[in-house]
Amino acid sequence: MTSTKNTILRMLDTEKLNMIPRWQFVLYTVLGVVGLLFSLFLLVFIVSLVIFILSTHGFIFLPLFGFGALIHGLVAIPKTLLLLSVLLIIIIEILSRKYAISFKKPLLVTIGGVTAFTLCSGYLISLTTLHPMVRNFGKDTRVELLRHAYDRPMVFENERGDTVLRGLVMATSSTSITLEMYDNKQAVVQIGEETVYGILPVLGDEIVVFGTISSGTLQAKDIRTPRKPFGEGKRRHEFARFATGTPNMANSSTSKQHRR
Amino acid sequence: MNDSHPRETDEDVARKVCSGEKELFGELIDRYEAKLTRYIRKFTQDSDDVTDLLQSVFIKAYTHLQSFDQSRSFNSWIYRIAHNESVNHLKKRGGSYVTFVDFDTFLPHPFAKETSDKESLSRELKDIMDTSLTTLSPKYREVLVLFYYEELSYQEIADILHIPTATVGVRISRAKDTLKKILKDKKYTP
């Protein structure tokens, strides 16, 4: 008998060596799985929150207005939420590395998979009523963290004064559109011959306006709808009439509740 | 004399030890002591360290035996323990096993087919490898040892080291290239 075997068997006989009970390993596994799932759900919630915030401010449509606008949109992503998302991805990678399904794939593939899953799920969740409900809960209960997360002011404005707004059409005229935004604030957007229309806005429509602030007024360059962000090109001939001063559309005291 | 009782698998013995037949753990020590000693020697040459590490491996294997999934390979499981203990030993001695981000496991690699050249590895070449292995970094040394000396498959090595199977092939390939240069310097021709 070798010395190693001798030592080990002696420890077993004198009960200096004992097996850790199975329930402890089961508990560690359960805690690990719970931690992993919790981190994943939290990550999906945070990503959906970011998408929701960018969407309500119209920032999510910035890529339609060019590469420069896209960069500004990326910079506008809330930094705290972004850092938290990265931290959660790292936690998920660490917790999942003990399972063959994770460690047998290259790190780039697993990170890419988690990111893709999170973006898809986050986008789908951002379309539901979850965030409006959480936001209203924050307003009703005055939970500062929620109010700060949902109602933080976000303004995109570059050196040329370009900006983007999203809101409901409350009133229209031959030269302007009045929008009511998500925080019940109103903005008046000037329209002109240079304005490009992806949609002919009517009362109650939800639109996204990309424009330039000049002398304190917002001049619309491009108007689109979130439902069809790439526009309805066939109606362009109607838009020209709209821009050159056709009879006013009647203001309405009622508005469709398309609020998100 | 015919042996009418087929030898029990390692997994069956482990299951019996878990159910209370702790004296059967000696059987597992008999089966793995030589292999694990040979494996640990590739990390450290000091005999006292080898003995201590070997004991740590078996102690850890016994205390954690209830965590062993009996549907999996006991061989891979105990080698994983030996790997972890050896890496911890290297870290304590100030050696580094892998960098914080190991690019071998970060990027996907084309699937590396397992070669059959381990059968053709001559004794003389193995002797030369023995002396040259210490010049390799531990992460390349380990895969060569597991593949050529312990004769494990890429899949088993991947399970032990917790790395992708393709990465095992990449590391073996790089280790062999480095050894070829060493052999060339030593003017060895097979």
Coordinates of C-alpha atoms in Angstrom, one line a residue:
Chain A
M1 CA 0.0 0.0 0.0
T2 CA 1.5 3.4 -1.0
S3 CA 1.9 6.2 1.6
T4 CA -0.8 8.3 -0.1
K5 CA -3.4 5.4 0.0
N6 CA -2.3 4.7 3.6
T7 CA -2.8 8.3 4.7
I8 CA -6.2 8.7 3.0
L9 CA -7.6 5.4 4.3
R10 CA -6.4 6.2 7.8
M11 CA -8.2 9.6 7.6
L12 CA -11.3 7.8 6.5
D13 CA -11.1 5.3 9.4
T14 CA -10.6 8.0 12.0
E15 CA -13.3 10.0 10.4
K16 CA -11.0 13.0 9.8
L17 CA -12.3 12.9 6.3
N18 CA -16.0 13.2 5.6
M19 CA -18.1 13.7 2.5
I20 CA -19.9 16.9 2.1
P21 CA -23.6 16.0 2.1
R22 CA -25.4 16.0 -1.3
W23 CA -27.9 18.6 -0.3
Q24 CA -25.2 21.2 -0.1
F25 CA -24.2 20.7 -3.7
V26 CA -27.9 20.7 -4.7
L27 CA -28.3 24.0 -2.8
Y28 CA -25.2 25.6 -4.5
T29 CA -26.5 24.4 -7.9
V30 CA -30.0 25.8 -7.2
L31 CA -28.5 29.1 -6.0
G32 CA -26.3 29.3 -9.1
V33 CA -29.2 28.7 -11.4
V34 CA -31.4 31.2 -9.6
G35 CA -28.6 33.7 -9.8
L36 CA -28.1 33.1 -13.5
L37 CA -31.9 33.4 -14.3
F38 CA -32.2 36.5 -12.1
S39 CA -29.3 38.1 -13.9
L40 CA -30.7 37.2 -17.3
F41 CA -34.2 38.6 -16.5
L42 CA -32.7 41.8 -15.0
L43 CA -30.5 42.2 -18.1
V44 CA -33.5 41.8 -20.4
F45 CA -35.5 44.2 -18.3
I46 CA -32.7 46.8 -18.4
V47 CA -32.2 46.5 -22.1
S48 CA -36.0 46.7 -22.7
L49 CA -36.0 49.9 -20.5
V50 CA -33.2 51.4 -22.6
I51 CA -35.1 50.6 -25.8
F52 CA -38.3 52.0 -24.3
I53 CA -36.7 55.3 -23.2
L54 CA -34.9 55.7 -26.6
S55 CA -38.2 55.0 -28.4
T56 CA -40.4 57.4 -26.4
H57 CA -37.9 60.2 -27.1
G58 CA -37.7 59.3 -30.7
F59 CA -34.0 58.5 -30.4
I60 CA -34.5 55.0 -31.7
F61 CA -35.3 56.4 -35.1
L62 CA -32.1 58.4 -35.4
P63 CA -30.5 55.9 -37.7
L64 CA -33.1 56.7 -40.3
F65 CA -31.6 60.2 -40.5
G66 CA -28.1 59.3 -41.3
F67 CA -24.9 57.9 -39.8
G68 CA -24.1 61.1 -37.8
A69 CA -27.5 60.9 -36.2
L70 CA -27.0 57.2 -35.4
I71 CA -23.8 58.1 -33.5
H72 CA -25.6 60.7 -31.5
G73 CA -28.3 58.1 -30.7
L74 CA -25.7 55.7 -29.4
V75 CA -24.1 58.4 -27.2
A76 CA -27.5 59.1 -25.8
I77 CA -27.9 55.6 -24.3
P78 CA -28.0 56.1 -20.5
K79 CA -24.5 55.3 -19.3
T80 CA -25.5 53.7 -15.9
L81 CA -27.9 51.3 -17.6
L82 CA -25.3 50.4 -20.2
L83 CA -22.6 49.7 -17.6
L84 CA -25.1 47.7 -15.5
S85 CA -25.9 45.6 -18.7
V86 CA -22.2 44.9 -19.3
L87 CA -21.7 43.9 -15.7
L88 CA -24.7 41.5 -15.9
I89 CA -23.3 39.9 -19.0
I90 CA -20.1 39.3 -17.2
I91 CA -21.9 37.8 -14.3
I92 CA -24.0 35.6 -16.6
E93 CA -20.8 34.3 -18.3
I94 CA -19.1 33.5 -15.0
L95 CA -22.2 31.6 -13.7
S96 CA -22.7 29.7 -16.9
R97 CA -19.1 28.7 -17.4
K98 CA -19.5 25.6 -15.2
Y99 CA -21.9 24.1 -17.7
A100 CA -20.7 22.3 -20.8
I101 CA -23.2 24.1 -23.0
S102 CA -21.3 27.3 -22.2
F103 CA -17.6 26.3 -21.8
K104 CA -17.6 24.2 -24.9
K105 CA -18.3 27.3 -27.0
P106 CA -15.9 30.2 -27.6
L107 CA -16.4 33.2 -25.3
L108 CA -17.3 35.4 -28.3
V109 CA -20.0 33.0 -29.4
T110 CA -21.6 32.8 -25.9
I111 CA -21.4 36.6 -25.3
G112 CA -22.8 37.2 -28.8
G113 CA -25.6 34.7 -28.1
V114 CA -26.5 36.3 -24.8
T115 CA -26.4 39.8 -26.4
A116 CA -28.6 38.8 -29.3
F117 CA -31.1 37.0 -27.0
T118 CA -31.2 40.1 -24.7
L119 CA -31.7 42.6 -27.6
C120 CA -34.5 40.5 -29.2
S121 CA -36.3 39.9 -25.9
G122 CA -35.8 43.4 -24.7
Y123 CA -37.2 44.8 -27.9
L124 CA -40.3 42.6 -27.6
I125 CA -40.9 43.5 -24.0
S126 CA -40.5 47.2 -24.8
L127 CA -43.5 46.9 -27.1
T128 CA -45.7 45.7 -24.2
T129 CA -47.5 47.7 -21.6
L130 CA -44.9 46.7 -18.9
H131 CA -42.9 49.9 -18.9
P132 CA -45.8 52.3 -19.1
M133 CA -47.2 50.4 -16.0
V134 CA -43.9 50.6 -14.1
R135 CA -43.6 54.3 -15.1
N136 CA -47.0 55.1 -13.8
F137 CA -46.3 53.1 -10.6
G138 CA -43.2 55.3 -10.1
K139 CA -45.2 58.5 -10.6
D140 CA -48.0 57.4 -8.3
T141 CA -45.7 56.1 -5.5
R142 CA -43.1 58.8 -6.1
V143 CA -40.3 56.3 -6.2
E144 CA -37.4 58.5 -7.2
L145 CA -35.4 55.8 -8.9
L146 CA -38.2 54.9 -11.3
R147 CA -39.1 58.6 -11.9
H148 CA -35.4 59.3 -12.7
A149 CA -35.2 56.3 -15.0
Y150 CA -38.3 56.9 -17.0
D151 CA -38.6 60.7 -17.0
R152 CA -35.0 61.8 -17.3
P153 CA -34.8 64.6 -19.9
M154 CA -33.1 63.5 -23.0
V155 CA -32.2 66.0 -25.6
F156 CA -30.4 65.2 -28.8
E157 CA -28.9 68.3 -30.3
N158 CA -25.7 68.5 -32.3
E159 CA -23.7 71.6 -33.3
R160 CA -26.1 72.3 -36.2
G161 CA -29.1 72.3 -33.9
D162 CA -30.5 69.0 -35.3
T163 CA -33.0 67.4 -32.9
V164 CA -35.6 64.6 -32.9
L165 CA -39.0 64.6 -31.2
R166 CA -41.8 62.0 -30.9
G167 CA -45.3 62.8 -30.0
L168 CA -49.0 62.8 -30.8
V169 CA -50.4 65.4 -33.3
M170 CA -52.7 67.7 -31.3
A171 CA -53.1 70.4 -33.9
T172 CA -52.1 71.2 -37.5
S173 CA -51.9 74.2 -39.7
S174 CA -50.4 74.9 -43.1
T175 CA -47.2 76.0 -41.5
S176 CA -47.0 74.0 -38.2
I177 CA -47.8 71.0 -36.3
T178 CA -48.4 70.9 -32.5
L179 CA -47.1 67.8 -30.8
E180 CA -47.8 66.5 -27.3
M181 CA -44.9 64.4 -26.1
Y182 CA -44.7 61.5 -23.6
D183 CA -44.3 63.9 -20.6
N184 CA -47.4 65.9 -21.6
K185 CA -45.2 68.8 -22.8
Q186 CA -46.1 70.4 -26.1
A187 CA -43.8 71.4 -28.9
V188 CA -44.6 73.4 -32.1
V189 CA -42.9 72.2 -35.2
Q190 CA -42.6 74.5 -38.2
I191 CA -43.1 72.8 -41.6
G192 CA -42.0 74.2 -44.9
E193 CA -41.2 73.3 -48.5
E194 CA -38.1 71.5 -47.5
T195 CA -39.9 69.2 -45.2
V196 CA -39.9 65.5 -46.3
Y197 CA -42.9 63.4 -45.3
G198 CA -42.9 59.7 -44.7
I199 CA -46.5 60.2 -43.5
L200 CA -49.1 62.9 -43.8
P201 CA -49.9 63.6 -40.2
V202 CA -53.4 63.9 -39.0
L203 CA -54.9 64.6 -35.6
G204 CA -54.1 61.8 -33.1
D205 CA -51.3 60.3 -35.2
E206 CA -48.1 59.5 -33.5
I207 CA -45.1 60.9 -35.4
V208 CA -41.4 61.3 -35.2
V209 CA -39.9 64.6 -36.3
F210 CA -36.3 65.2 -37.2
G211 CA -35.5 68.9 -37.5
T212 CA -33.3 71.8 -36.8
I213 CA -33.7 74.4 -34.1
S214 CA -33.2 77.8 -35.6
S215 CA -33.9 81.1 -33.9
G216 CA -35.8 79.3 -31.1
T217 CA -38.1 77.4 -33.5
L218 CA -37.9 73.8 -34.6
Q219 CA -37.9 73.5 -38.4
A220 CA -39.0 70.0 -39.5
K221 CA -36.8 68.3 -42.0
D222 CA -38.3 64.8 -41.9
I223 CA -41.6 63.5 -40.5
R224 CA -42.2 59.7 -40.1
T225 CA -44.5 57.4 -38.2
P226 CA -43.2 54.8 -35.8
R227 CA -45.5 52.3 -37.4
K228 CA -43.9 52.7 -40.8
P229 CA -40.6 54.4 -40.2
F230 CA -39.5 54.1 -43.8
G231 CA -42.5 56.1 -45.0
E232 CA -45.4 55.9 -47.4
G233 CA -43.8 57.3 -50.6
K234 CA -46.9 57.1 -52.7
R235 CA -48.5 59.9 -50.8
R236 CA -45.8 62.4 -51.5
H237 CA -47.9 64.4 -54.0
E238 CA -50.4 65.1 -51.2
F239 CA -47.7 66.2 -48.9
A240 CA -46.6 69.0 -51.3
R241 CA -50.2 70.4 -51.1
F242 CA -50.1 70.2 -47.3
A243 CA -46.8 72.1 -47.2
T244 CA -47.9 75.0 -49.5
G245 CA -50.9 76.0 -47.4
T246 CA -54.1 74.1 -48.0
P247 CA -57.1 74.8 -45.8
N248 CA -56.3 74.2 -42.1
M249 CA -57.2 70.9 -40.6
A250 CA -59.7 71.5 -37.6
N251 CA -58.2 71.4 -34.1
S252 CA -59.8 68.8 -32.0
S253 CA -60.1 68.9 -28.2
T254 CA -60.1 65.1 -28.1
S255 CA -57.1 63.1 -29.0
K256 CA -56.6 59.4 -29.6
Q257 CA -55.0 57.8 -26.6
H258 CA -52.2 56.1 -28.5
R259 CA -49.9 56.8 -25.6
R260 CA -47.3 54.1 -25.0
Chain B
M1 CA -7.5 -18.6 -13.7
N2 CA -10.4 -16.9 -15.3
D3 CA -11.7 -13.7 -13.9
S4 CA -15.5 -14.3 -14.0
H5 CA -16.3 -11.0 -12.4
P6 CA -15.8 -8.2 -14.8
R7 CA -14.0 -5.2 -13.3
E8 CA -16.5 -2.6 -12.0
T9 CA -16.4 0.7 -13.7
D10 CA -15.0 3.7 -11.9
E11 CA -18.6 5.2 -11.9
D12 CA -20.0 2.1 -10.2
V13 CA -17.3 2.1 -7.5
A14 CA -17.9 5.9 -6.9
R15 CA -21.6 5.1 -6.6
K16 CA -20.9 2.5 -4.0
V17 CA -18.6 4.8 -2.0
C18 CA -21.4 7.4 -2.0
S19 CA -23.8 4.9 -0.6
G20 CA -21.6 4.2 2.4
E21 CA -18.9 1.6 1.3
K22 CA -16.1 4.1 1.9
E23 CA -13.4 1.4 2.1
L24 CA -14.0 1.0 -1.7
F25 CA -12.4 4.5 -2.2
G26 CA -9.1 2.6 -1.8
E27 CA -9.9 0.9 -5.1
L28 CA -10.2 4.3 -6.9
I29 CA -6.9 5.4 -5.3
D30 CA -5.3 2.2 -6.7
R31 CA -6.6 2.9 -10.2
Y32 CA -5.7 6.6 -10.4
E33 CA -2.6 7.1 -8.2
A34 CA 0.0 6.3 -10.9
K35 CA -1.8 8.3 -13.6
L36 CA -2.4 11.3 -11.5
T37 CA 1.2 11.2 -10.2
R38 CA 2.5 11.2 -13.7
Y39 CA 0.1 14.1 -14.6
I40 CA 1.0 16.2 -11.6
R41 CA 4.8 15.7 -12.2
K42 CA 4.4 17.7 -15.4
F43 CA 3.5 20.7 -13.3
T44 CA 6.0 20.3 -10.6
Q45 CA 9.2 18.3 -10.2
D46 CA 9.5 18.5 -6.4
S47 CA 8.5 15.1 -5.0
D48 CA 7.2 16.5 -1.8
D49 CA 4.9 18.9 -3.8
V50 CA 3.8 15.9 -6.0
T51 CA 2.9 13.9 -2.9
D52 CA 1.1 16.8 -1.3
L53 CA -0.8 17.6 -4.5
L54 CA -1.8 14.0 -5.0
Q55 CA -3.2 13.8 -1.4
S56 CA -5.1 17.0 -1.9
V57 CA -6.6 15.6 -5.1
F58 CA -7.8 12.5 -3.4
I59 CA -9.0 14.3 -0.3
K60 CA -11.0 16.7 -2.5
A61 CA -12.3 13.9 -4.6
Y62 CA -13.6 12.1 -1.5
T63 CA -15.1 15.1 0.2
H64 CA -16.9 16.2 -3.0
L65 CA -17.9 12.8 -4.2
Q66 CA -21.6 13.5 -3.7
S67 CA -21.3 16.2 -6.4
F68 CA -20.1 13.7 -9.0
D69 CA -22.7 13.1 -11.7
Q70 CA -22.7 9.4 -12.1
S71 CA -23.9 9.6 -15.7
R72 CA -20.6 11.4 -16.6
S73 CA -17.0 10.1 -16.7
F74 CA -15.3 9.7 -13.4
N75 CA -11.9 9.9 -15.2
S76 CA -12.7 13.4 -16.5
W77 CA -14.0 14.5 -13.1
I78 CA -11.0 13.5 -11.1
Y79 CA -8.6 14.9 -13.7
R80 CA -10.5 18.2 -13.5
I81 CA -9.8 18.2 -9.7
A82 CA -6.1 17.4 -10.4
H83 CA -6.0 20.2 -13.0
N84 CA -7.5 22.7 -10.5
E85 CA -5.2 21.7 -7.7
S86 CA -2.2 21.9 -10.0
V87 CA -3.2 25.4 -11.3
N88 CA -3.7 26.6 -7.7
H89 CA -0.3 25.3 -6.8
L90 CA 1.3 27.1 -9.8
K91 CA -0.5 30.3 -8.8
K92 CA 0.8 30.0 -5.2
R93 CA 4.3 29.6 -6.5
G94 CA 4.0 32.7 -8.6
G95 CA 3.6 31.0 -11.9
S96 CA 0.9 32.1 -14.3
Y97 CA -1.3 29.5 -16.1
V98 CA -3.4 31.7 -18.3
T99 CA -3.8 35.4 -18.8
F100 CA -6.9 37.2 -17.6
V101 CA -8.4 36.9 -21.1
D102 CA -7.3 33.7 -22.9
F103 CA -7.7 34.4 -26.6
D104 CA -7.5 30.7 -27.3
T105 CA -11.0 30.3 -25.8
F106 CA -12.3 33.8 -26.8
L107 CA -12.3 33.3 -30.5
P108 CA -13.9 30.5 -32.5
H109 CA -11.5 28.1 -34.2
P110 CA -12.0 25.8 -37.2
F111 CA -12.8 22.3 -35.9
A112 CA -9.4 20.5 -35.4
K113 CA -9.6 16.8 -36.2
E114 CA -8.1 14.5 -33.7
T115 CA -4.9 12.9 -35.1
S116 CA -3.8 9.3 -34.5
D117 CA -0.1 10.1 -34.2
K118 CA -0.1 9.3 -30.5
E119 CA 0.1 5.6 -31.4
S120 CA 3.2 6.2 -33.5
L121 CA 5.0 8.2 -30.8
S122 CA 8.1 6.3 -30.2
R123 CA 9.6 5.7 -26.7
E124 CA 12.6 7.7 -27.7
L125 CA 10.5 10.7 -28.7
K126 CA 8.5 10.4 -25.5
D127 CA 11.8 10.6 -23.5
I128 CA 12.8 13.7 -25.4
M129 CA 9.3 15.2 -24.8
D130 CA 9.7 14.5 -21.2
T131 CA 12.8 16.7 -21.0
S132 CA 11.4 19.3 -23.3
L133 CA 8.0 19.7 -21.8
T134 CA 9.2 21.9 -19.0
T135 CA 10.1 24.5 -21.6
L136 CA 6.5 24.8 -22.7
S137 CA 4.0 27.0 -20.8
P138 CA 1.7 25.0 -18.5
K139 CA -1.4 25.4 -20.7
Y140 CA 0.4 23.8 -23.7
R141 CA 2.2 21.3 -21.6
E142 CA -1.0 20.1 -20.1
V143 CA -2.8 19.3 -23.3
L144 CA 0.2 17.4 -24.6
V145 CA 0.3 15.3 -21.4
L146 CA -3.4 14.6 -21.4
F147 CA -3.4 13.6 -25.1
Y148 CA -0.1 11.7 -25.5
Y149 CA 0.6 10.3 -22.1
E150 CA -2.9 9.9 -20.6
E151 CA -4.3 9.1 -24.1
L152 CA -7.5 11.0 -23.6
S153 CA -9.6 12.2 -26.5
Y154 CA -10.2 15.9 -27.4
Q155 CA -13.6 15.7 -26.0
E156 CA -12.4 14.4 -22.6
I157 CA -9.6 17.0 -22.5
A158 CA -12.2 19.7 -23.2
D159 CA -14.3 18.4 -20.3
I160 CA -11.3 18.5 -18.0
L161 CA -10.0 21.9 -18.9
H162 CA -13.5 23.4 -19.5
I163 CA -12.5 24.8 -22.9
P164 CA -14.0 24.3 -26.4
T165 CA -13.0 21.1 -28.2
A166 CA -11.5 23.1 -31.1
T167 CA -9.3 25.0 -28.7
V168 CA -7.8 21.6 -27.5
G169 CA -6.8 20.9 -31.1
V170 CA -5.3 24.4 -31.5
R171 CA -3.2 24.1 -28.3
I172 CA -1.9 20.7 -29.2
S173 CA -1.0 21.9 -32.7
R174 CA 0.9 25.0 -31.2
A175 CA 2.6 22.8 -28.6
K176 CA 3.8 20.4 -31.2
D177 CA 5.1 23.2 -33.4
T178 CA 7.1 24.6 -30.4
L179 CA 8.4 21.1 -29.6
K180 CA 9.5 20.6 -33.2
K181 CA 11.6 23.7 -33.0
I182 CA 13.1 22.4 -29.8
L183 CA 13.8 19.1 -31.4
K184 CA 15.3 20.8 -34.4
D185 CA 17.6 22.7 -32.1
K186 CA 18.6 19.5 -30.4
K187 CA 19.2 18.1 -33.9
Y188 CA 16.8 15.2 -33.4
T189 CA 15.6 13.3 -36.5
P190 CA 13.0 10.6 -36.1

